[in-house]
PDB file of C-alpha atoms in Angstrom:
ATOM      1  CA  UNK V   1     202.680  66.905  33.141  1.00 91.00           C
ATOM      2  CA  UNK V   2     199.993  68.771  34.571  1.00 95.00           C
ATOM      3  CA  UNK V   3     196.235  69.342  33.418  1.00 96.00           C
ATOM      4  CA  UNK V   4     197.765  72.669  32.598  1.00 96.00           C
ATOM      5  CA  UNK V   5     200.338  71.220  30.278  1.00 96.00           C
ATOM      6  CA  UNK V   6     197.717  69.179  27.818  1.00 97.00           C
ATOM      7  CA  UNK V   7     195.132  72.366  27.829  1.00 95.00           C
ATOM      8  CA  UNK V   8     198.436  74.209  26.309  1.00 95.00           C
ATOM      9  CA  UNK V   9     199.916  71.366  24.153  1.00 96.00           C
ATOM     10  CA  UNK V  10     196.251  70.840  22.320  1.00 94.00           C
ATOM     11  CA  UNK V  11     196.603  74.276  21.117  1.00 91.00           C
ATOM     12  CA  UNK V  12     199.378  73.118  18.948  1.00 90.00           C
ATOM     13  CA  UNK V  13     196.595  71.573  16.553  1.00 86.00           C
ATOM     14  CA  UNK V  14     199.018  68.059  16.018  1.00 91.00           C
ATOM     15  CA  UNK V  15     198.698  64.669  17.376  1.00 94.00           C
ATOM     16  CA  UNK V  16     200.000  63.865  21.007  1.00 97.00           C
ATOM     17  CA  UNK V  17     199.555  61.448  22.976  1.00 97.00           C
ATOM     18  CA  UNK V  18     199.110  61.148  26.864  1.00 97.00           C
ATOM     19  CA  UNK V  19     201.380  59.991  29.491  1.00 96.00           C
ATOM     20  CA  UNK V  20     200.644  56.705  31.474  1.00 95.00           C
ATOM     21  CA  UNK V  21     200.696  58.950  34.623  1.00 95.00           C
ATOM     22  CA  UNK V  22     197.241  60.053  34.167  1.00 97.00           C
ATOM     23  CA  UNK V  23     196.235  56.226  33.425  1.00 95.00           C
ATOM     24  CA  UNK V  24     193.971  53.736  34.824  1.00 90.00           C
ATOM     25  CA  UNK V  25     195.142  50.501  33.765  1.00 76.00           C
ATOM     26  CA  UNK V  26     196.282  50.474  30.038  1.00 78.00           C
ATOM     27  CA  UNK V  27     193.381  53.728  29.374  1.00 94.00           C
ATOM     28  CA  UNK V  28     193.718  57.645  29.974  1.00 97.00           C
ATOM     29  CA  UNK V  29     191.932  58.811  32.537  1.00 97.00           C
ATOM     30  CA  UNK V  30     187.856  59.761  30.960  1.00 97.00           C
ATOM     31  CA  UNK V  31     187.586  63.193  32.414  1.00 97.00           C
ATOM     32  CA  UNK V  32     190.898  64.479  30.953  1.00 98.00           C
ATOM     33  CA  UNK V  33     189.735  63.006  27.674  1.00 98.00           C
ATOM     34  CA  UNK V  34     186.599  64.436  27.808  1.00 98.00           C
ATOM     35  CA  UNK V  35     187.625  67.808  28.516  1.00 98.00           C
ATOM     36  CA  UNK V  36     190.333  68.032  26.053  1.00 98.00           C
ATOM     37  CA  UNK V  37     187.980  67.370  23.709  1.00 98.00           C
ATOM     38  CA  UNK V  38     185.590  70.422  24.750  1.00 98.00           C
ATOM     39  CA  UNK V  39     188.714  72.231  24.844  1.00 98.00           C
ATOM     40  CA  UNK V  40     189.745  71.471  21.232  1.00 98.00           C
ATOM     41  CA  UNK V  41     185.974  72.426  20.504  1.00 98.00           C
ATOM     42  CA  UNK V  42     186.232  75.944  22.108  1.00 97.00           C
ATOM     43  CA  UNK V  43     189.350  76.803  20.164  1.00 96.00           C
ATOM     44  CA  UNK V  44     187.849  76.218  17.018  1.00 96.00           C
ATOM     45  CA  UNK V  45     184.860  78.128  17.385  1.00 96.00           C
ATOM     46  CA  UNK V  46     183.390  80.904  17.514  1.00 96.00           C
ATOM     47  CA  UNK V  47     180.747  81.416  20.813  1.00 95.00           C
ATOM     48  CA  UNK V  48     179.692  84.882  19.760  1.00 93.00           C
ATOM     49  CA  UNK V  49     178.942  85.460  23.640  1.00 92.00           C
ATOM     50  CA  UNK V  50     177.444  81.845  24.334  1.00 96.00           C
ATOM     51  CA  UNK V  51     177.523  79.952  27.373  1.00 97.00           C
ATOM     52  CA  UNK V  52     178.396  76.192  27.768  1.00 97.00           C
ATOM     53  CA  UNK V  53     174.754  74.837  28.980  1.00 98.00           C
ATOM     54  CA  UNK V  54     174.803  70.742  28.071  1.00 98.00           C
ATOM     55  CA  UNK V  55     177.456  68.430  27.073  1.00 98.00           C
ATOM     56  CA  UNK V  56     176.949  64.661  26.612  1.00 99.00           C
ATOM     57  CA  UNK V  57     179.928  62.482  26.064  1.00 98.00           C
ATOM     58  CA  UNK V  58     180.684  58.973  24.953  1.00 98.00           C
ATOM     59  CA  UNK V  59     183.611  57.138  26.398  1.00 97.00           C
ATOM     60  CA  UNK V  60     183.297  54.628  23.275  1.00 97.00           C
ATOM     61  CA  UNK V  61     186.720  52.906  23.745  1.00 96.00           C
ATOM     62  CA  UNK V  62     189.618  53.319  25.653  1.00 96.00           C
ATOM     63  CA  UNK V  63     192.341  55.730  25.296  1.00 98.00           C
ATOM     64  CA  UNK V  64     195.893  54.020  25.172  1.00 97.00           C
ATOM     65  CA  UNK V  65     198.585  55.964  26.997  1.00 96.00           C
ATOM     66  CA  UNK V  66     201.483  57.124  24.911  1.00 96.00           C
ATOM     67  CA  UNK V  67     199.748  56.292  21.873  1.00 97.00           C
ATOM     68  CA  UNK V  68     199.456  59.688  19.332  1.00 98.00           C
ATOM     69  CA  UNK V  69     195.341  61.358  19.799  1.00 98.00           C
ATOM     70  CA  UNK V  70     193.808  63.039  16.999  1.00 97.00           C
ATOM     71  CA  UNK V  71     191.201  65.628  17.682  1.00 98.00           C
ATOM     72  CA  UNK V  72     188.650  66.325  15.350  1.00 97.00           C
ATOM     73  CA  UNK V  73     185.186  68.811  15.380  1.00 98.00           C
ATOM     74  CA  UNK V  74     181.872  69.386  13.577  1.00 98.00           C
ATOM     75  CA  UNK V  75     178.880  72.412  13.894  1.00 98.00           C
ATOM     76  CA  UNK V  76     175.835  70.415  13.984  1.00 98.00           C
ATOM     77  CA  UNK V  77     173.782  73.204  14.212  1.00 98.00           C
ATOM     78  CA  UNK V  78     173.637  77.056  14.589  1.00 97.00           C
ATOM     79  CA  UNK V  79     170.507  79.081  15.426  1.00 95.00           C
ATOM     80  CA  UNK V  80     170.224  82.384  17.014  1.00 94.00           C
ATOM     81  CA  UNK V  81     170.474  81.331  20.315  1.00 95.00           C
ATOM     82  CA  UNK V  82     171.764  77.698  20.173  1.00 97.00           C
ATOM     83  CA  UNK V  83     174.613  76.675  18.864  1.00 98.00           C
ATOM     84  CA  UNK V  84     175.605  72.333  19.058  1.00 99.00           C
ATOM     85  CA  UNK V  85     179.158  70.624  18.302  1.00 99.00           C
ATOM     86  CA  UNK V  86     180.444  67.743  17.962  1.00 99.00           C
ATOM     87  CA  UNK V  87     183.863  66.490  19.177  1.00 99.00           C
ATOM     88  CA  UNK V  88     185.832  63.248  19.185  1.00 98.00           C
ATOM     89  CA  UNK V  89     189.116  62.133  19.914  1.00 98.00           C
ATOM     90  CA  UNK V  90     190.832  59.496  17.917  1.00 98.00           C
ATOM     91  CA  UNK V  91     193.335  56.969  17.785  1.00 98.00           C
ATOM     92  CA  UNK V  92     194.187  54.885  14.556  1.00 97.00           C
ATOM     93  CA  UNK V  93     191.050  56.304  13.050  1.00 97.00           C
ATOM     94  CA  UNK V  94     189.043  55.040  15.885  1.00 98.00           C
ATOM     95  CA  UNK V  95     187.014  56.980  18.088  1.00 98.00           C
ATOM     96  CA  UNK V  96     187.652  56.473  21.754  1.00 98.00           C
ATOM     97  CA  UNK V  97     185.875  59.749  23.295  1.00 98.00           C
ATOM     98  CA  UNK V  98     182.632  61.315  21.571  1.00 98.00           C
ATOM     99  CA  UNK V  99     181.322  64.419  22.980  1.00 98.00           C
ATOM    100  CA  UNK V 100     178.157  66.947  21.810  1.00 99.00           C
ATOM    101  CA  UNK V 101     178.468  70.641  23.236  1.00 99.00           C
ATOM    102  CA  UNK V 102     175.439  72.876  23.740  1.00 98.00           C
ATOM    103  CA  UNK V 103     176.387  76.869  23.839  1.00 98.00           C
ATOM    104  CA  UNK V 104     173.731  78.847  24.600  1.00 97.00           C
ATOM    105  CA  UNK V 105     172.986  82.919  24.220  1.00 96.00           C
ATOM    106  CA  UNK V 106     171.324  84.197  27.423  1.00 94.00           C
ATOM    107  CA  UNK V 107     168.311  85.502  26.769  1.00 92.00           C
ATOM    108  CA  UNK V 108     165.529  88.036  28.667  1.00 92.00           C
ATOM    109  CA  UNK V 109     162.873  85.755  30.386  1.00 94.00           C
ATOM    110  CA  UNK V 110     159.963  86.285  33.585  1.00 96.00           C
ATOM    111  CA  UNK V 111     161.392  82.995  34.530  1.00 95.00           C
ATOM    112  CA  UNK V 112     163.977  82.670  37.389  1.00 93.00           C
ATOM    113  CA  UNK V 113     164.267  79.812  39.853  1.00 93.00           C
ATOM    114  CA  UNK V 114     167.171  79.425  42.406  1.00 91.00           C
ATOM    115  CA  UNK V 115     168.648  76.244  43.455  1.00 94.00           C
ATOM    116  CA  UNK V 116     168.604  76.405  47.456  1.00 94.00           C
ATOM    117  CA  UNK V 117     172.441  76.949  49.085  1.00 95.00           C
ATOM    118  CA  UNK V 118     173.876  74.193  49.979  1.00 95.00           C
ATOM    119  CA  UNK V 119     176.467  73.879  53.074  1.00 94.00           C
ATOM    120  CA  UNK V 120     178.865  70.678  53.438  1.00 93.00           C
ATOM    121  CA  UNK V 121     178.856  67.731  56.148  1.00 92.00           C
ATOM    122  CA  UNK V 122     182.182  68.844  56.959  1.00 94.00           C
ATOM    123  CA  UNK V 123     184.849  70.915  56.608  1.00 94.00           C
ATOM    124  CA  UNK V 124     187.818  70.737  54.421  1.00 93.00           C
ATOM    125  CA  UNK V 125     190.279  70.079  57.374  1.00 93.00           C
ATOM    126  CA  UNK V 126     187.268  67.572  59.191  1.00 96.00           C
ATOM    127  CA  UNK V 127     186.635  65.440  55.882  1.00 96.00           C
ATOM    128  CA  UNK V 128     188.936  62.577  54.926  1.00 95.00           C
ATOM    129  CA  UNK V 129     191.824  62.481  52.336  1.00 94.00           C
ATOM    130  CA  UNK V 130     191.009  60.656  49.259  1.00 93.00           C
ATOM    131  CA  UNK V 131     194.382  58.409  49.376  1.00 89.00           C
ATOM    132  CA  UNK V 132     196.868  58.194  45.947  1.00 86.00           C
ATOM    133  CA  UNK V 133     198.956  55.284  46.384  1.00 83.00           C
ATOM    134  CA  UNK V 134     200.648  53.245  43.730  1.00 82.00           C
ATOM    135  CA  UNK V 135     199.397  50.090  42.548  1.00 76.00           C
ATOM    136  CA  UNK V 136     196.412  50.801  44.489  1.00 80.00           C
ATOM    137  CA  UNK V 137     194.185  53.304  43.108  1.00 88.00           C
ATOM    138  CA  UNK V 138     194.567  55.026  39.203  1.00 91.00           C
ATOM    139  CA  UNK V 139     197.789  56.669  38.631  1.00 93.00           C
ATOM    140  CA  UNK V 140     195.777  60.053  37.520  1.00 96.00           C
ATOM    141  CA  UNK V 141     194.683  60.373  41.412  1.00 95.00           C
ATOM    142  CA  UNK V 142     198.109  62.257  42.496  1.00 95.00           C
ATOM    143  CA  UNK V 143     196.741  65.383  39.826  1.00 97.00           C
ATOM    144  CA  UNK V 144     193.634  65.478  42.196  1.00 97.00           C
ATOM    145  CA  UNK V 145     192.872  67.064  45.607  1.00 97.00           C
ATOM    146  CA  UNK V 146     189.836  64.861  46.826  1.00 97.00           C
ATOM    147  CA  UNK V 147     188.143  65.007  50.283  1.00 97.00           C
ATOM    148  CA  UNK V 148     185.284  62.859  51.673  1.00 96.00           C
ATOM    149  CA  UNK V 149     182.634  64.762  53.599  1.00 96.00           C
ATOM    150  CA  UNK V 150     179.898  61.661  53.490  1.00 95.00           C
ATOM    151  CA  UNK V 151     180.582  58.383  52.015  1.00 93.00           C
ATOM    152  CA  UNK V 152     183.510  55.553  52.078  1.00 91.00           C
ATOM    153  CA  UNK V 153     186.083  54.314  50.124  1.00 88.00           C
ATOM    154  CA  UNK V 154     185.695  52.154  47.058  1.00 90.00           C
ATOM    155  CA  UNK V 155     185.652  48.688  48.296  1.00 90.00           C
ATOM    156  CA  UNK V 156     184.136  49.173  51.424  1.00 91.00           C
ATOM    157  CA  UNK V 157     180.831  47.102  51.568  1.00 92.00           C
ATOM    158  CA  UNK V 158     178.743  49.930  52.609  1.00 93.00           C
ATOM    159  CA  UNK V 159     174.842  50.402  52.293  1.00 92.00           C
ATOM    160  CA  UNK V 160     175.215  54.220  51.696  1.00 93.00           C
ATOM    161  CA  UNK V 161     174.556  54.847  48.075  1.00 96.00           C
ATOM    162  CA  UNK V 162     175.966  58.698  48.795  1.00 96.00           C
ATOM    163  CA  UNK V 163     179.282  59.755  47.708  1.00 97.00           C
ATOM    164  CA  UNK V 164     180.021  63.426  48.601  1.00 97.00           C
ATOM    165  CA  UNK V 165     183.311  65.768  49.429  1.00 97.00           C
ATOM    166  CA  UNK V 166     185.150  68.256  48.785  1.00 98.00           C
ATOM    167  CA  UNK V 167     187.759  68.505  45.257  1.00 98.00           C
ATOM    168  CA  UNK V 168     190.261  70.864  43.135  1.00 97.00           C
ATOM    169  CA  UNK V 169     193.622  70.025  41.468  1.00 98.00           C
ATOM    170  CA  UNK V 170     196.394  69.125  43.666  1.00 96.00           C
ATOM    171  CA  UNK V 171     198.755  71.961  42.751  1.00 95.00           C
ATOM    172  CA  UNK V 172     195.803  74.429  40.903  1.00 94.00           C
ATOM    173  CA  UNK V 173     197.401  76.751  38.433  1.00 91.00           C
ATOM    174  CA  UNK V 174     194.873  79.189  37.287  1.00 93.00           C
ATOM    175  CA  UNK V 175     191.093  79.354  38.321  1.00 93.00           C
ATOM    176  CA  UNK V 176     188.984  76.675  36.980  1.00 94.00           C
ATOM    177  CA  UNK V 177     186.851  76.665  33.282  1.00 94.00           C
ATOM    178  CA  UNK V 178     184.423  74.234  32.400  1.00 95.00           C
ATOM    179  CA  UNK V 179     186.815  71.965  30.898  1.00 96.00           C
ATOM    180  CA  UNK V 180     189.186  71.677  33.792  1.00 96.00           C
ATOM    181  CA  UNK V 181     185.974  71.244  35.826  1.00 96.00           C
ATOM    182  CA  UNK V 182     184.789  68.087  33.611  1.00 97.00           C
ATOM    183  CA  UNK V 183     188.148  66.307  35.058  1.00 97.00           C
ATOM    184  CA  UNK V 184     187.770  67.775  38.432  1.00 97.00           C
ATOM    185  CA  UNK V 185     184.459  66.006  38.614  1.00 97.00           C
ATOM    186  CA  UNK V 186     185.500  62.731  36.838  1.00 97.00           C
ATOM    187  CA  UNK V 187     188.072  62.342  39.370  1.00 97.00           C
ATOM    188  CA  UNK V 188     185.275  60.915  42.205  1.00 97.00           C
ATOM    189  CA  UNK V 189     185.051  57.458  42.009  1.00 95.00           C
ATOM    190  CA  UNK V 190     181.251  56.160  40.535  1.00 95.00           C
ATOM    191  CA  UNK V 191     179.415  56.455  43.661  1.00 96.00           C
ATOM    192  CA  UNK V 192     178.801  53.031  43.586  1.00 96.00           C
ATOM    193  CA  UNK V 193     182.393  51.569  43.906  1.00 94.00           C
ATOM    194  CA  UNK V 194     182.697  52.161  47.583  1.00 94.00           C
ATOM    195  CA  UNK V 195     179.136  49.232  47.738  1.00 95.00           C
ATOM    196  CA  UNK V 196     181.233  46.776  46.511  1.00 94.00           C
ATOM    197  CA  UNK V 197     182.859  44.272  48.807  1.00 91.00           C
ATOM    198  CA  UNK V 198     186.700  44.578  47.299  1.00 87.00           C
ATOM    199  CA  UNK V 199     188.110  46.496  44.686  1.00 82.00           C
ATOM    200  CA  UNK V 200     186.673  45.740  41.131  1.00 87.00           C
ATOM    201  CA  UNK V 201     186.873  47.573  37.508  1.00 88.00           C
ATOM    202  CA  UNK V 202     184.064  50.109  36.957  1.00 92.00           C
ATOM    203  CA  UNK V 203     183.779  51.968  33.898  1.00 92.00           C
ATOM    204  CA  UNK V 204     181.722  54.749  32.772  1.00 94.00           C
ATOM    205  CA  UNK V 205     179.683  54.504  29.386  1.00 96.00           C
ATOM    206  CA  UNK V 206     177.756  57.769  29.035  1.00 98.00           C
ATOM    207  CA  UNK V 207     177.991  60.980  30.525  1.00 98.00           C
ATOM    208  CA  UNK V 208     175.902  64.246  30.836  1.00 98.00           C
ATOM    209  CA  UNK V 209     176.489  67.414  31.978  1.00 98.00           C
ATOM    210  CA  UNK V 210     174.409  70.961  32.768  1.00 98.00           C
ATOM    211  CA  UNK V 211     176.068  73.967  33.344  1.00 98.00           C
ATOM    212  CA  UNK V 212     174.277  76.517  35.379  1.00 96.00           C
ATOM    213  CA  UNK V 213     174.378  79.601  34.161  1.00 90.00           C
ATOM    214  CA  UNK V 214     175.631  82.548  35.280  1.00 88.00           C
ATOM    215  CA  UNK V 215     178.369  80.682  36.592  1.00 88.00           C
ATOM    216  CA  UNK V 216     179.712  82.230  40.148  1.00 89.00           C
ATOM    217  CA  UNK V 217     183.229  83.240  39.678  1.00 91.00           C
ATOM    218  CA  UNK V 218     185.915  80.741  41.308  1.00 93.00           C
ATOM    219  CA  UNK V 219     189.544  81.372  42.888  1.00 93.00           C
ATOM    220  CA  UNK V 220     192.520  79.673  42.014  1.00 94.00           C
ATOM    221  CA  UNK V 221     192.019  78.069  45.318  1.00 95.00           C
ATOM    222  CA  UNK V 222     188.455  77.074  45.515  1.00 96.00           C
ATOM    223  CA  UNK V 223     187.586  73.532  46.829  1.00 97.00           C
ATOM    224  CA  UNK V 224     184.111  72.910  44.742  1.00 98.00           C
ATOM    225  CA  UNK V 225     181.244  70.772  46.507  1.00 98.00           C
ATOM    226  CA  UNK V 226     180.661  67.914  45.173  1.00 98.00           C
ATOM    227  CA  UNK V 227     177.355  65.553  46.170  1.00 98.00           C
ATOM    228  CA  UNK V 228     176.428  62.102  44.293  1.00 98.00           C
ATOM    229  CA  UNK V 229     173.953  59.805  44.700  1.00 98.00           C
ATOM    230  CA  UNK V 230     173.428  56.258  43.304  1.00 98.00           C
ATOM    231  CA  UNK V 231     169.769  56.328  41.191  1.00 98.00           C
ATOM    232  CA  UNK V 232     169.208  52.537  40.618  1.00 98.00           C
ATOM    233  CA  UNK V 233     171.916  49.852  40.300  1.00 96.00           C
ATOM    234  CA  UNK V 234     171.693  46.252  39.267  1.00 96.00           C
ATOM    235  CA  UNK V 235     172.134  43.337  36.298  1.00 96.00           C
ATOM    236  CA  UNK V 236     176.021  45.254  36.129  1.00 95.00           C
ATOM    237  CA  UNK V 237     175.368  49.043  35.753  1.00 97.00           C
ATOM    238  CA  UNK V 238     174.727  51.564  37.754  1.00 97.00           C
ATOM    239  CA  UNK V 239     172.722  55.302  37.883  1.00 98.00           C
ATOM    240  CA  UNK V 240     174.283  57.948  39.331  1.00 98.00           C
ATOM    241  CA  UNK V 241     173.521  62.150  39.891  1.00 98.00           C
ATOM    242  CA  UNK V 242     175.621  64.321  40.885  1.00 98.00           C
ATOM    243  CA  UNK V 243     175.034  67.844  41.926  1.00 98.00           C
ATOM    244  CA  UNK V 244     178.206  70.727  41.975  1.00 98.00           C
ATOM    245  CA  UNK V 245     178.278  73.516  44.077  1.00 98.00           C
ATOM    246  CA  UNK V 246     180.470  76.556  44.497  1.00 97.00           C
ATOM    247  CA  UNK V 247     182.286  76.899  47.384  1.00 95.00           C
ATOM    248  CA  UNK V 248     179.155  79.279  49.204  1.00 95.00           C
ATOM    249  CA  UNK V 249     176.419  76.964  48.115  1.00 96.00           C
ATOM    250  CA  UNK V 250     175.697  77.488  45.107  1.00 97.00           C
ATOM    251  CA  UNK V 251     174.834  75.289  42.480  1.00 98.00           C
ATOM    252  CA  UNK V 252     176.927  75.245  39.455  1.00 97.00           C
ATOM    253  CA  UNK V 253     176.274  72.022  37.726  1.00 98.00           C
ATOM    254  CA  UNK V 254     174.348  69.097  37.556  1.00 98.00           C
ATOM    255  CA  UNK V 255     176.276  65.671  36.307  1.00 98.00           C
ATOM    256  CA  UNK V 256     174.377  61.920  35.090  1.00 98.00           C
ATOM    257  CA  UNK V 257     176.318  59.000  34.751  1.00 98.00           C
ATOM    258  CA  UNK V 258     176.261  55.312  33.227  1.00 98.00           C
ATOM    259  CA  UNK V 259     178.544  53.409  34.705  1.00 97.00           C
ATOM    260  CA  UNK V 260     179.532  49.919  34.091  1.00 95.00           C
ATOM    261  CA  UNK V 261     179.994  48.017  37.261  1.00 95.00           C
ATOM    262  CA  UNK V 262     182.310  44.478  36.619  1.00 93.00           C
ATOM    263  CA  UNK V 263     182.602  42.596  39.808  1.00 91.00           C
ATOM    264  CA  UNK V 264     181.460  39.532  38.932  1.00 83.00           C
ATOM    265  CA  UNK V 265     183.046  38.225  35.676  1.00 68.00           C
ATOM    266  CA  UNK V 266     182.233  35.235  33.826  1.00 55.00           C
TER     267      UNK V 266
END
C-alpha cells in the first residue's frame, strides 16, 4: 500500500488505520501522518485560489499501526488574503499528529527576491543509495528513493553536521503536491543521526515548513534536492534546517526541525 493508496482511501471520510509497513518501531511513519493530515485539510476546504505558504506540525504521540485514525479539521481564521487551519489526527480520542496550515492569496507587490540556483555535489548515478533493509532501518524506507550527495549514514560517528542528497518515491505514481512532498522530505534521517556513534532512537517533536511560492512545476520523475544542516545540538535535542530545491536549482521550500535525540538513556 502505496502513498498513493492512503491519499485515495482518506477521501472516504471513515476511520482507517495504517499498515505496519510504513512503521518505525510500534509508530507510523511522521511524514505520512503529517501529510495525510494536510490532505484531509485540503479536501475540506475551500482555497478560493490560495497557495500553501506555512505549515507547523506537532508529532504529539505516536501513531500505532493497524490501529483505526480519525481525522478531524477547524478554520481558525479567514481574511482576505490569509486563510489558517487546523488539523489533527486521532486515535482513541487522542491526538497523535497536530498540524496548522497557512494558505495564502498572491498578491501584487515591488518586492521580489530570488533564492540563488543551487547545483548538487553529485549526481544521481555518483551519490550513494540510502539502503532499506529489514530489521535494520524503518520499514517505511522501501516507499522511498533516497540518495546521499554529502553526508553519512546514521550511526557513523562523523563530525559533518550536513546531511544532503537526492529523493522521490520509489515507484512515483503521479507528480508530486505538497502533501506527498511533506513525506518525501520526512523520509531523510534528522541530520544528526549519522553523529552518533551506533544506531539510537531519534524522534522529531516539532516541525515547520515554508512553501515557496510560485512553485516550479515537477515531473512524475523528478529527484528533488534536498540539503540539511544541524543548527545547534546538545542536553538530547537537536536543530536542524533544511532547504528543498527543484531539480534545476531552485528553491522550493524551506523545512525546521526539533528533534529528540535518545542515545544515552537513563
Amino acid at each position: 500500500m502505496n502513498f498513493d493508496y492512503y491519499q485515495k482511501t482518506i477521501t472516504e471520510k471513515k476511520p482507517f488505520s495504517i499498515a505496519s509497513d510504513w512503521g518505525q518501531g510500534r509508530g507510523a511513519f511522521g511524514g505520512l501522518t503529517a501529510a495525510l493530515v494536510l490532505t484531509y485539510i485540503e479536501q475540506n476546504i475551500t482555497l478560493d485560489g490560495r497557495d500553501l505558504r506555512t505549515i507547523n506540525i506537532h508529532f504529539c504521540g505516536a501513531v500505532i499501526v493497524e490501529e483505526l485514525c480519525e481525522f478531524k479539521h477547524r478554520v481558525l481564521s479567514v481574511g482576505k488574503s490569509m486563510l489558517q487551519v487546523e488539523g489533527q489526527l486521532l486515535q482513541d480520542g487522542e491526538v497523535k499528529t497536530q498540524i496548522v496550515a497557512c494558505f495564502g492569496a498572491r498578491r501584487e507587490s515591488s518586492i521580489s527576491v530570488s533564492h540563488p540556483l543551487v547545483s548538487a555535489e553529485k549526481s544521481l548515478s555518483e551519490a550513494l543509495q540510502f539502503p532499506s533493509v529489514k530489521g535494520l532501518t524503518p520499514a517505511f524506507v522501501r516507499y522511498f528513493d533516497l540518495r546521499v550527495t554529502r553526508g553519512s549514514l546514521p550511526g557513523s560517528g562523523t563530525e559533518n553536521t550536513n546531511l544532503s542528497g537526492w529523493m522521490r518515491f520509489s515507484e512515483p505514481q503521479k507528480p508530486l503536491d505538497q502533501a506527498s512532498m511533506l513525506a518525501l522530505i520526512d523520509a531523510w534521517p534528522p541530520a544528526v543521526m549519522p553523529m552518533l556513534n551506533k544506531p539510537a532512537p531519534t524522534s522529531s517533536i516539532t516541525w515547520n515548513l515554508e512553501f515557496v511560492q510560485p512553485s516550479p512545476a515537477l515531473q512524475t520523475d523528478d529527484y528533488l534536492f534536498y540539503r540539511c544542516d544541524v543548527i545547534q545540538a546538545d542536553l538530547g535535542y537537536a536543530h536542524t534546517e533544511a532547504k528543498i530545491f527543484h531539480p534545476d536549482g531552485q528553491l522550493i521550500a524551506l523545512s525546521r526541525q526539533l528533534v529528540g535525540v535518545y542515545d544515552k538513556r537513563s
